[in-house]
PDB file of C-alpha atoms and ligand atoms in Angstrom:
ATOM      1  CA  MET A  27      72.688 -35.548 160.855  1.00 94.00           C
ATOM      2  CA  LYS A  28      69.702 -34.565 158.444  1.00 97.00           C
ATOM      3  CA  LEU A  29      67.559 -37.596 157.778  1.00 97.00           C
ATOM      4  CA  ILE A  30      64.534 -38.523 155.602  1.00 98.00           C
ATOM      5  CA  LEU A  31      62.290 -41.550 156.243  1.00 98.00           C
ATOM      6  CA  LEU A  32      60.447 -42.716 152.948  1.00 97.00           C
ATOM      7  CA  GLY A  33      57.887 -45.186 152.553  1.00 97.00           C
ATOM      8  CA  PRO A  34      54.411 -46.040 152.072  1.00 96.00           C
ATOM      9  CA  PRO A  35      51.532 -45.631 154.726  1.00 95.00           C
ATOM     10  CA  GLY A  36      51.794 -47.953 157.537  1.00 93.00           C
ATOM     11  CA  ALA A  37      55.724 -48.933 156.527  1.00 95.00           C
ATOM     12  CA  GLY A  38      56.757 -48.104 160.199  1.00 95.00           C
ATOM     13  CA  LYS A  39      58.178 -44.462 159.655  1.00 96.00           C
ATOM     14  CA  GLY A  40      56.611 -43.080 162.763  1.00 94.00           C
ATOM     15  CA  THR A  41      57.426 -46.199 164.818  1.00 93.00           C
ATOM     16  CA  GLN A  42      61.154 -46.023 163.684  1.00 97.00           C
ATOM     17  CA  ALA A  43      61.523 -42.337 163.739  1.00 96.00           C
ATOM     18  CA  GLU A  44      60.727 -42.337 167.494  1.00 94.00           C
ATOM     19  CA  LEU A  45      63.681 -44.737 168.086  1.00 95.00           C
ATOM     20  CA  ILE A  46      66.278 -43.100 165.712  1.00 97.00           C
ATOM     21  CA  SER A  47      65.423 -39.539 167.124  1.00 96.00           C
ATOM     22  CA  LYS A  48      66.265 -40.916 170.779  1.00 95.00           C
ATOM     23  CA  LYS A  49      69.341 -42.509 169.436  1.00 95.00           C
ATOM     24  CA  LEU A  50      70.618 -39.509 167.620  1.00 96.00           C
ATOM     25  CA  ASN A  51      69.252 -36.870 169.818  1.00 96.00           C
ATOM     26  CA  ILE A  52      67.849 -34.976 166.634  1.00 97.00           C
ATOM     27  CA  PRO A  53      64.197 -33.854 166.875  1.00 98.00           C
ATOM     28  CA  HIS A  54      61.580 -35.989 164.823  1.00 97.00           C
ATOM     29  CA  ILE A  55      59.576 -33.934 162.576  1.00 98.00           C
ATOM     30  CA  SER A  56      56.580 -35.556 161.192  1.00 97.00           C
ATOM     31  CA  THR A  57      54.320 -33.314 158.951  1.00 97.00           C
ATOM     32  CA  GLY A  58      51.468 -35.963 159.506  1.00 96.00           C
ATOM     33  CA  ASP A  59      51.681 -35.093 163.422  1.00 95.00           C
ATOM     34  CA  ILE A  60      52.146 -31.526 162.866  1.00 96.00           C
ATOM     35  CA  LEU A  61      48.633 -31.520 160.684  1.00 96.00           C
ATOM     36  CA  ARG A  62      46.766 -33.641 163.201  1.00 94.00           C
ATOM     37  CA  GLU A  63      48.174 -31.294 166.235  1.00 95.00           C
ATOM     38  CA  SER A  64      46.400 -28.433 164.060  1.00 96.00           C
ATOM     39  CA  ILE A  65      43.405 -30.267 163.933  1.00 95.00           C
ATOM     40  CA  ARG A  66      42.835 -31.071 167.524  1.00 93.00           C
ATOM     41  CA  ASN A  67      43.759 -27.283 168.272  1.00 95.00           C
ATOM     42  CA  ASN A  68      41.014 -26.199 165.897  1.00 95.00           C
ATOM     43  CA  THR A  69      43.001 -23.658 163.722  1.00 96.00           C
ATOM     44  CA  SER A  70      42.310 -22.756 160.311  1.00 93.00           C
ATOM     45  CA  LEU A  71      44.945 -24.866 158.935  1.00 93.00           C
ATOM     46  CA  GLY A  72      43.380 -27.751 160.803  1.00 95.00           C
ATOM     47  CA  GLU A  73      40.160 -27.283 159.497  1.00 95.00           C
ATOM     48  CA  GLN A  74      41.509 -27.115 155.889  1.00 94.00           C
ATOM     49  CA  ALA A  75      43.955 -30.057 156.482  1.00 95.00           C
ATOM     50  CA  LYS A  76      41.164 -32.379 157.888  1.00 95.00           C
ATOM     51  CA  LYS A  77      39.006 -32.500 154.866  1.00 94.00           C
ATOM     52  CA  ILE A  78      41.917 -33.206 152.680  1.00 96.00           C
ATOM     53  CA  MET A  79      43.571 -35.862 155.077  1.00 96.00           C
ATOM     54  CA  ASP A  80      40.038 -37.613 155.451  1.00 94.00           C
ATOM     55  CA  GLN A  81      40.109 -38.354 151.755  1.00 94.00           C
ATOM     56  CA  GLY A  82      43.697 -39.641 151.995  1.00 95.00           C
ATOM     57  CA  ASN A  83      44.825 -36.775 149.804  1.00 97.00           C
ATOM     58  CA  LEU A  84      47.721 -34.490 150.178  1.00 98.00           C
ATOM     59  CA  VAL A  85      48.041 -31.083 151.782  1.00 98.00           C
ATOM     60  CA  SER A  86      49.331 -28.501 149.343  1.00 97.00           C
ATOM     61  CA  ASP A  87      53.076 -28.227 148.859  1.00 98.00           C
ATOM     62  CA  GLU A  88      53.005 -24.392 149.728  1.00 97.00           C
ATOM     63  CA  ILE A  89      51.539 -25.193 153.186  1.00 96.00           C
ATOM     64  CA  ILE A  90      53.703 -27.846 153.837  1.00 98.00           C
ATOM     65  CA  LEU A  91      56.861 -25.971 153.067  1.00 97.00           C
ATOM     66  CA  GLY A  92      55.639 -22.910 155.146  1.00 96.00           C
ATOM     67  CA  ILE A  93      55.330 -25.495 158.217  1.00 96.00           C
ATOM     68  CA  ILE A  94      58.781 -27.165 157.637  1.00 97.00           C
ATOM     69  CA  LYS A  95      60.650 -23.781 156.983  1.00 96.00           C
ATOM     70  CA  GLU A  96      59.295 -22.404 160.254  1.00 96.00           C
ATOM     71  CA  ARG A  97      60.085 -25.744 161.935  1.00 97.00           C
ATOM     72  CA  VAL A  98      63.661 -26.106 160.973  1.00 97.00           C
ATOM     73  CA  SER A  99      64.412 -22.686 161.965  1.00 96.00           C
ATOM     74  CA  LEU A 100      63.831 -23.731 165.856  1.00 97.00           C
ATOM     75  CA  ARG A 101      66.910 -24.051 168.115  1.00 97.00           C
ATOM     76  CA  ASP A 102      66.454 -27.746 168.687  1.00 97.00           C
ATOM     77  CA  CYS A 103      66.946 -28.262 164.861  1.00 97.00           C
ATOM     78  CA  LYS A 104      70.723 -26.806 165.050  1.00 94.00           C
ATOM     79  CA  ASP A 105      72.440 -30.267 164.971  1.00 93.00           C
ATOM     80  CA  GLY A 106      69.910 -31.943 162.538  1.00 96.00           C
ATOM     81  CA  PHE A 107      66.677 -33.473 162.190  1.00 98.00           C
ATOM     82  CA  LEU A 108      64.550 -36.406 161.034  1.00 98.00           C
ATOM     83  CA  PHE A 109      61.772 -35.966 158.690  1.00 98.00           C
ATOM     84  CA  ASP A 110      59.037 -38.721 158.759  1.00 98.00           C
ATOM     85  CA  GLY A 111      56.562 -38.138 155.897  1.00 97.00           C
ATOM     86  CA  PHE A 112      57.920 -35.049 154.265  1.00 98.00           C
ATOM     87  CA  PRO A 113      59.101 -34.556 151.475  1.00 98.00           C
ATOM     88  CA  ARG A 114      56.175 -36.522 149.687  1.00 98.00           C
ATOM     89  CA  THR A 115      56.042 -34.925 146.370  1.00 98.00           C
ATOM     90  CA  ILE A 116      58.800 -33.860 143.906  1.00 98.00           C
ATOM     91  CA  GLY A 117      57.715 -30.201 144.640  1.00 98.00           C
ATOM     92  CA  GLN A 118      58.310 -30.766 148.239  1.00 98.00           C
ATOM     93  CA  ALA A 119      61.693 -32.034 147.558  1.00 97.00           C
ATOM     94  CA  ASP A 120      62.884 -29.328 145.358  1.00 97.00           C
ATOM     95  CA  GLY A 121      61.539 -26.708 147.879  1.00 97.00           C
ATOM     96  CA  LEU A 122      63.704 -28.268 150.401  1.00 96.00           C
ATOM     97  CA  LYS A 123      66.581 -28.000 148.154  1.00 94.00           C
ATOM     98  CA  LYS A 124      65.650 -24.154 147.686  1.00 95.00           C
ATOM     99  CA  LEU A 125      65.732 -23.820 151.566  1.00 94.00           C
ATOM    100  CA  ASN A 126      69.566 -25.010 151.145  1.00 93.00           C
ATOM    101  CA  ILE A 127      68.931 -27.991 153.517  1.00 92.00           C
ATOM    102  CA  ASP A 128      71.364 -30.545 152.475  1.00 90.00           C
ATOM    103  CA  ILE A 129      70.136 -34.091 153.476  1.00 96.00           C
ATOM    104  CA  ASN A 130      72.761 -36.797 154.602  1.00 95.00           C
ATOM    105  CA  LEU A 131      70.500 -39.868 154.739  1.00 96.00           C
ATOM    106  CA  VAL A 132      67.524 -41.063 153.170  1.00 97.00           C
ATOM    107  CA  ILE A 133      66.049 -44.398 154.601  1.00 98.00           C
ATOM    108  CA  GLU A 134      63.331 -45.973 152.422  1.00 98.00           C
ATOM    109  CA  ILE A 135      61.401 -48.455 154.284  1.00 97.00           C
ATOM    110  CA  SER A 136      59.598 -50.736 152.074  1.00 96.00           C
ATOM    111  CA  LEU A 137      56.591 -52.953 152.692  1.00 94.00           C
ATOM    112  CA  PRO A 138      54.206 -55.113 150.339  1.00 91.00           C
ATOM    113  CA  GLU A 139      50.730 -53.764 149.915  1.00 88.00           C
ATOM    114  CA  GLU A 140      48.924 -56.607 151.617  1.00 85.00           C
ATOM    115  CA  THR A 141      50.612 -55.953 154.855  1.00 90.00           C
ATOM    116  CA  ILE A 142      49.802 -52.454 154.871  1.00 90.00           C
ATOM    117  CA  ILE A 143      45.966 -52.767 155.514  1.00 85.00           C
ATOM    118  CA  SER A 144      46.211 -55.039 158.329  1.00 83.00           C
ATOM    119  CA  ARG A 145      48.906 -52.859 159.893  1.00 88.00           C
ATOM    120  CA  MET A 146      46.627 -49.909 159.761  1.00 90.00           C
ATOM    121  CA  SER A 147      43.598 -51.374 161.199  1.00 87.00           C
ATOM    122  CA  GLY A 148      45.591 -52.508 164.212  1.00 91.00           C
ATOM    123  CA  ARG A 149      47.253 -49.203 164.787  1.00 92.00           C
ATOM    124  CA  ARG A 150      46.193 -47.101 167.773  1.00 94.00           C
ATOM    125  CA  ILE A 151      48.253 -43.780 168.315  1.00 94.00           C
ATOM    126  CA  HIS A 152      48.865 -41.437 171.613  1.00 95.00           C
ATOM    127  CA  PRO A 153      47.806 -37.781 169.743  1.00 92.00           C
ATOM    128  CA  PRO A 154      50.038 -35.676 171.976  1.00 92.00           C
ATOM    129  CA  SER A 155      53.140 -37.406 171.085  1.00 91.00           C
ATOM    130  CA  GLY A 156      52.423 -39.148 167.947  1.00 87.00           C
ATOM    131  CA  ARG A 157      53.550 -42.389 169.519  1.00 91.00           C
ATOM    132  CA  SER A 158      52.152 -45.235 167.313  1.00 91.00           C
ATOM    133  CA  TYR A 159      51.361 -48.916 168.678  1.00 94.00           C
ATOM    134  CA  HIS A 160      49.585 -51.977 167.075  1.00 92.00           C
ATOM    135  CA  ILE A 161      47.089 -53.959 169.009  1.00 93.00           C
ATOM    136  CA  LYS A 162      49.133 -57.197 167.872  1.00 91.00           C
ATOM    137  CA  PHE A 163      52.626 -56.425 166.654  1.00 89.00           C
ATOM    138  CA  ASN A 164      53.460 -53.707 168.899  1.00 90.00           C
ATOM    139  CA  PRO A 165      51.074 -53.569 171.728  1.00 95.00           C
ATOM    140  CA  PRO A 166      51.268 -50.827 174.584  1.00 97.00           C
ATOM    141  CA  LYS A 167      52.394 -52.230 178.079  1.00 97.00           C
ATOM    142  CA  ILE A 168      48.600 -51.530 179.353  1.00 97.00           C
ATOM    143  CA  ASP A 169      45.698 -52.165 176.739  1.00 96.00           C
ATOM    144  CA  GLY A 170      44.561 -48.679 175.233  1.00 96.00           C
ATOM    145  CA  LYS A 171      47.090 -46.684 177.241  1.00 97.00           C
ATOM    146  CA  ASP A 172      50.124 -44.805 176.284  1.00 97.00           C
ATOM    147  CA  ASP A 173      53.378 -46.254 177.728  1.00 97.00           C
ATOM    148  CA  GLU A 174      54.902 -42.995 178.846  1.00 96.00           C
ATOM    149  CA  THR A 175      51.924 -40.979 180.043  1.00 97.00           C
ATOM    150  CA  GLY A 176      49.377 -43.326 180.653  1.00 97.00           C
ATOM    151  CA  GLU A 177      46.849 -41.612 178.540  1.00 97.00           C
ATOM    152  CA  ASP A 178      44.346 -42.903 176.474  1.00 97.00           C
ATOM    153  CA  LEU A 179      45.126 -44.206 172.540  1.00 97.00           C
ATOM    154  CA  ILE A 180      42.784 -43.628 169.928  1.00 94.00           C
ATOM    155  CA  GLN A 181      42.568 -44.849 166.343  1.00 92.00           C
ATOM    156  CA  ARG A 182      43.388 -42.394 163.564  1.00 90.00           C
ATOM    157  CA  ASP A 183      40.234 -41.234 161.354  1.00 87.00           C
ATOM    158  CA  ASP A 184      42.211 -41.751 158.138  1.00 91.00           C
ATOM    159  CA  ASP A 185      42.896 -45.392 159.178  1.00 91.00           C
ATOM    160  CA  LYS A 186      39.607 -46.764 157.572  1.00 85.00           C
ATOM    161  CA  PRO A 187      40.407 -49.377 154.848  1.00 86.00           C
ATOM    162  CA  GLU A 188      38.759 -47.102 152.005  1.00 88.00           C
ATOM    163  CA  THR A 189      40.852 -44.099 153.076  1.00 91.00           C
ATOM    164  CA  VAL A 190      44.197 -46.289 153.250  1.00 92.00           C
ATOM    165  CA  LEU A 191      43.496 -47.507 149.940  1.00 92.00           C
ATOM    166  CA  ALA A 192      43.114 -43.851 148.458  1.00 94.00           C
ATOM    167  CA  ARG A 193      46.346 -42.994 150.424  1.00 95.00           C
ATOM    168  CA  LEU A 194      48.299 -45.916 148.923  1.00 95.00           C
ATOM    169  CA  GLU A 195      47.272 -44.557 145.474  1.00 96.00           C
ATOM    170  CA  VAL A 196      48.460 -41.144 146.234  1.00 97.00           C
ATOM    171  CA  TYR A 197      51.708 -42.613 147.556  1.00 97.00           C
ATOM    172  CA  LYS A 198      52.310 -44.543 144.298  1.00 96.00           C
ATOM    173  CA  LYS A 199      51.572 -41.526 142.232  1.00 98.00           C
ATOM    174  CA  GLN A 200      53.227 -38.718 143.894  1.00 98.00           C
ATOM    175  CA  THR A 201      55.745 -40.025 146.482  1.00 98.00           C
ATOM    176  CA  ASP A 202      57.142 -43.274 144.958  1.00 97.00           C
ATOM    177  CA  PRO A 203      59.068 -40.978 142.307  1.00 98.00           C
ATOM    178  CA  LEU A 204      61.014 -39.648 145.043  1.00 98.00           C
ATOM    179  CA  ILE A 205      63.095 -42.809 145.476  1.00 97.00           C
ATOM    180  CA  ASP A 206      64.287 -42.140 141.731  1.00 97.00           C
ATOM    181  CA  TYR A 207      64.717 -38.604 142.583  1.00 97.00           C
ATOM    182  CA  TYR A 208      67.136 -39.339 145.788  1.00 97.00           C
ATOM    183  CA  LEU A 209      68.786 -42.035 144.060  1.00 97.00           C
ATOM    184  CA  ASN A 210      69.818 -39.830 141.160  1.00 96.00           C
ATOM    185  CA  LEU A 211      70.927 -37.129 143.891  1.00 95.00           C
ATOM    186  CA  GLN A 212      73.052 -39.820 145.705  1.00 95.00           C
ATOM    187  CA  LYS A 213      75.196 -39.954 142.379  1.00 94.00           C
ATOM    188  CA  ASN A 214      76.030 -36.450 142.288  1.00 88.00           C
ATOM    189  CA  SER A 215      76.177 -35.555 146.024  1.00 92.00           C
ATOM    190  CA  ASP A 216      77.518 -36.717 149.549  1.00 93.00           C
ATOM    191  CA  LEU A 217      73.717 -38.017 150.079  1.00 95.00           C
ATOM    192  CA  LYS A 218      73.548 -41.695 151.166  1.00 96.00           C
ATOM    193  CA  PHE A 219      70.447 -43.801 150.170  1.00 97.00           C
ATOM    194  CA  ILE A 220      69.379 -47.005 152.001  1.00 96.00           C
ATOM    195  CA  LYS A 221      66.411 -49.442 151.519  1.00 97.00           C
ATOM    196  CA  ILE A 222      65.129 -51.602 154.394  1.00 97.00           C
ATOM    197  CA  ASN A 223      62.790 -54.230 154.529  1.00 96.00           C
ATOM    198  CA  GLY A 224      59.812 -52.922 156.778  1.00 96.00           C
ATOM    199  CA  ALA A 225      58.293 -56.407 156.836  1.00 95.00           C
ATOM    200  CA  ASN A 226      60.810 -57.439 159.554  1.00 94.00           C
ATOM    201  CA  SER A 227      59.943 -57.071 163.294  1.00 93.00           C
ATOM    202  CA  PRO A 228      60.332 -53.167 164.551  1.00 92.00           C
ATOM    203  CA  GLN A 229      63.389 -54.437 166.413  1.00 94.00           C
ATOM    204  CA  GLU A 230      65.113 -55.919 163.587  1.00 96.00           C
ATOM    205  CA  VAL A 231      64.014 -52.814 161.218  1.00 97.00           C
ATOM    206  CA  SER A 232      65.819 -50.486 163.716  1.00 96.00           C
ATOM    207  CA  LYS A 233      68.625 -52.871 164.168  1.00 96.00           C
ATOM    208  CA  GLU A 234      69.258 -52.508 160.207  1.00 96.00           C
ATOM    209  CA  ILE A 235      68.676 -49.005 160.397  1.00 96.00           C
ATOM    210  CA  PHE A 236      71.191 -48.165 163.291  1.00 95.00           C
ATOM    211  CA  ARG A 237      73.884 -50.394 161.233  1.00 93.00           C
ATOM    212  CA  SER A 238      73.849 -47.911 158.755  1.00 87.00           C
ATOM    213  CA  PHE A 239      74.825 -45.007 161.081  1.00 85.00           C
ATOM    214  CA  GLU A 240      78.055 -46.781 161.891  1.00 81.00           C
TER     215      GLU A 240
HETATM  216  P1  LIG N 328      51.052 -39.307 158.042  1.00 93.60           P
HETATM  217  O1  LIG N 328      50.824 -39.160 159.364  1.00 93.60           O
HETATM  218  O2  LIG N 328      52.673 -38.806 157.492  1.00 93.60           O
HETATM  219  O3  LIG N 328      50.946 -40.878 157.402  1.00 93.60           O
HETATM  220  P2  LIG N 328      51.546 -41.962 156.545  1.00 93.60           P
HETATM  221  O4  LIG N 328      52.888 -41.159 155.871  1.00 93.60           O
HETATM  222  O5  LIG N 328      50.603 -42.401 155.596  1.00 93.60           O
HETATM  223  O6  LIG N 328      51.994 -42.883 157.339  1.00 93.60           O
HETATM  224  P3  LIG N 328      51.652 -43.553 158.526  1.00 93.60           P
HETATM  225  O7  LIG N 328      51.645 -42.498 159.668  1.00 93.60           O
HETATM  226  O8  LIG N 328      50.227 -43.828 158.184  1.00 93.60           O
HETATM  227  O9  LIG N 328      52.465 -44.782 158.822  1.00 93.60           O
HETATM  228  P4  LIG N 328      54.097 -44.971 159.472  1.00 93.60           P
HETATM  229  O10 LIG N 328      54.783 -45.478 158.178  1.00 93.60           O
HETATM  230  O11 LIG N 328      54.421 -43.721 160.331  1.00 93.60           O
HETATM  231  O12 LIG N 328      53.739 -46.382 160.096  1.00 93.60           O
HETATM  232  P5  LIG N 328      53.444 -46.504 161.879  1.00 93.60           P
HETATM  233  O13 LIG N 328      54.914 -46.295 162.471  1.00 93.60           O
HETATM  234  O14 LIG N 328      52.434 -45.593 162.358  1.00 93.60           O
HETATM  235  O15 LIG N 328      50.312 -38.550 156.973  1.00 93.60           O
HETATM  236  C1  LIG N 328      48.698 -38.485 157.215  1.00 93.60           C
HETATM  237  C2  LIG N 328      48.278 -37.620 156.147  1.00 93.60           C
HETATM  238  O16 LIG N 328      48.849 -36.213 156.463  1.00 93.60           O
HETATM  239  C3  LIG N 328      48.392 -37.875 154.624  1.00 93.60           C
HETATM  240  O17 LIG N 328      47.669 -38.757 154.214  1.00 93.60           O
HETATM  241  C4  LIG N 328      48.248 -36.347 153.936  1.00 93.60           C
HETATM  242  O18 LIG N 328      46.985 -35.949 153.927  1.00 93.60           O
HETATM  243  C5  LIG N 328      48.989 -35.416 155.396  1.00 93.60           C
HETATM  244  N1  LIG N 328      50.316 -34.985 155.103  1.00 93.60           N
HETATM  245  C6  LIG N 328      51.409 -35.400 156.155  1.00 93.60           C
HETATM  246  N2  LIG N 328      52.436 -34.970 155.615  1.00 93.60           N
HETATM  247  C7  LIG N 328      52.350 -34.525 154.352  1.00 93.60           C
HETATM  248  C8  LIG N 328      52.997 -33.839 153.320  1.00 93.60           C
HETATM  249  N3  LIG N 328      54.552 -33.898 153.463  1.00 93.60           N
HETATM  250  N4  LIG N 328      52.517 -33.408 152.180  1.00 93.60           N
HETATM  251  C9  LIG N 328      51.144 -33.323 152.178  1.00 93.60           C
HETATM  252  N5  LIG N 328      50.527 -33.809 153.093  1.00 93.60           N
HETATM  253  C10 LIG N 328      50.993 -34.451 153.981  1.00 93.60           C
HETATM  254  O19 LIG N 328      53.300 -47.927 161.817  1.00 93.60           O
HETATM  255  C11 LIG N 328      51.803 -48.404 161.366  1.00 93.60           C
HETATM  256  C12 LIG N 328      51.447 -49.280 162.348  1.00 93.60           C
HETATM  257  O20 LIG N 328      52.101 -50.704 162.080  1.00 93.60           O
HETATM  258  C13 LIG N 328      51.520 -49.096 163.668  1.00 93.60           C
HETATM  259  O21 LIG N 328      50.312 -49.627 164.363  1.00 93.60           O
HETATM  260  C14 LIG N 328      52.699 -49.856 164.199  1.00 93.60           C
HETATM  261  O22 LIG N 328      52.945 -49.975 165.587  1.00 93.60           O
HETATM  262  C15 LIG N 328      53.018 -51.062 163.371  1.00 93.60           C
HETATM  263  N6  LIG N 328      54.235 -51.378 162.979  1.00 93.60           N
HETATM  264  C16 LIG N 328      55.315 -50.458 162.621  1.00 93.60           C
HETATM  265  N7  LIG N 328      56.458 -51.093 162.555  1.00 93.60           N
HETATM  266  C17 LIG N 328      56.151 -52.564 162.296  1.00 93.60           C
HETATM  267  C18 LIG N 328      56.578 -53.837 162.176  1.00 93.60           C
HETATM  268  N8  LIG N 328      57.932 -53.711 161.528  1.00 93.60           N
HETATM  269  N9  LIG N 328      56.116 -54.958 162.279  1.00 93.60           N
HETATM  270  C19 LIG N 328      54.662 -54.776 162.579  1.00 93.60           C
HETATM  271  N10 LIG N 328      54.070 -53.619 162.804  1.00 93.60           N
HETATM  272  C20 LIG N 328      54.632 -52.737 162.824  1.00 93.60           C
END
């Protein structure tokens, strides 16, 4: 199964991707996590990406498609994968087609704008795994610590309110058009598109997503 999770910043893509990846036993490929790992490792990609991400802008299609091409060629992707935060522009979606990757399911997680800011301010992440928590809505078992490793959780640099607003604008201009792109593709291919209400609890959202696999 090859899936895409679409939705604005904070919609819950990463949270659901973690659960879907376990359920379907396919790798969770988050371009945001890959870029953050490059930043942590002080690579030249990381250095370039940090400036762009801190402004809430998008890294170039060329760089992102290069990352994806390399990632999907790895063995663990042979039975499918789940893209989280990719594609994010029409150019990236076209690039995906050129790689002859046929997507089976696109899941759009929608969320009203006012909910997004409060979600971001309470988010805490475990950088090595990308696991995401929320101090109120999805707290870790021990305050400030990752459930699986016990390591420290941190706040993301781009979760400051002003950067979140910039990311939302970028989403509306560059990523939102992908909804129509995939709805159109659904008419002429085997691709399935579903829309999920991300304002429900994480458990309800995943229940609804899992129902679509039946
Ligand atoms: P990326 O890391 O992809 O960020 P994003 O798409 O903006 O999404 P987020 O990770 O902020 O949110 P999410 O939907 O995963 O929500 P989460 O589950 O964490 O990208 C970061 C940057 O990298 C971009 O701005 C760009 O610069 C660059 N980049 C990445 N990919 C790129 C690409 N393809 N092209 C170009 N540039 C790219 O949940 C959020 C919070 O809410 C958490 O605290 C969570 O615990 C909580 N929560 C989750 N679900 C619920 C729920 N149902 N109810 C209550 N709380 C919930």
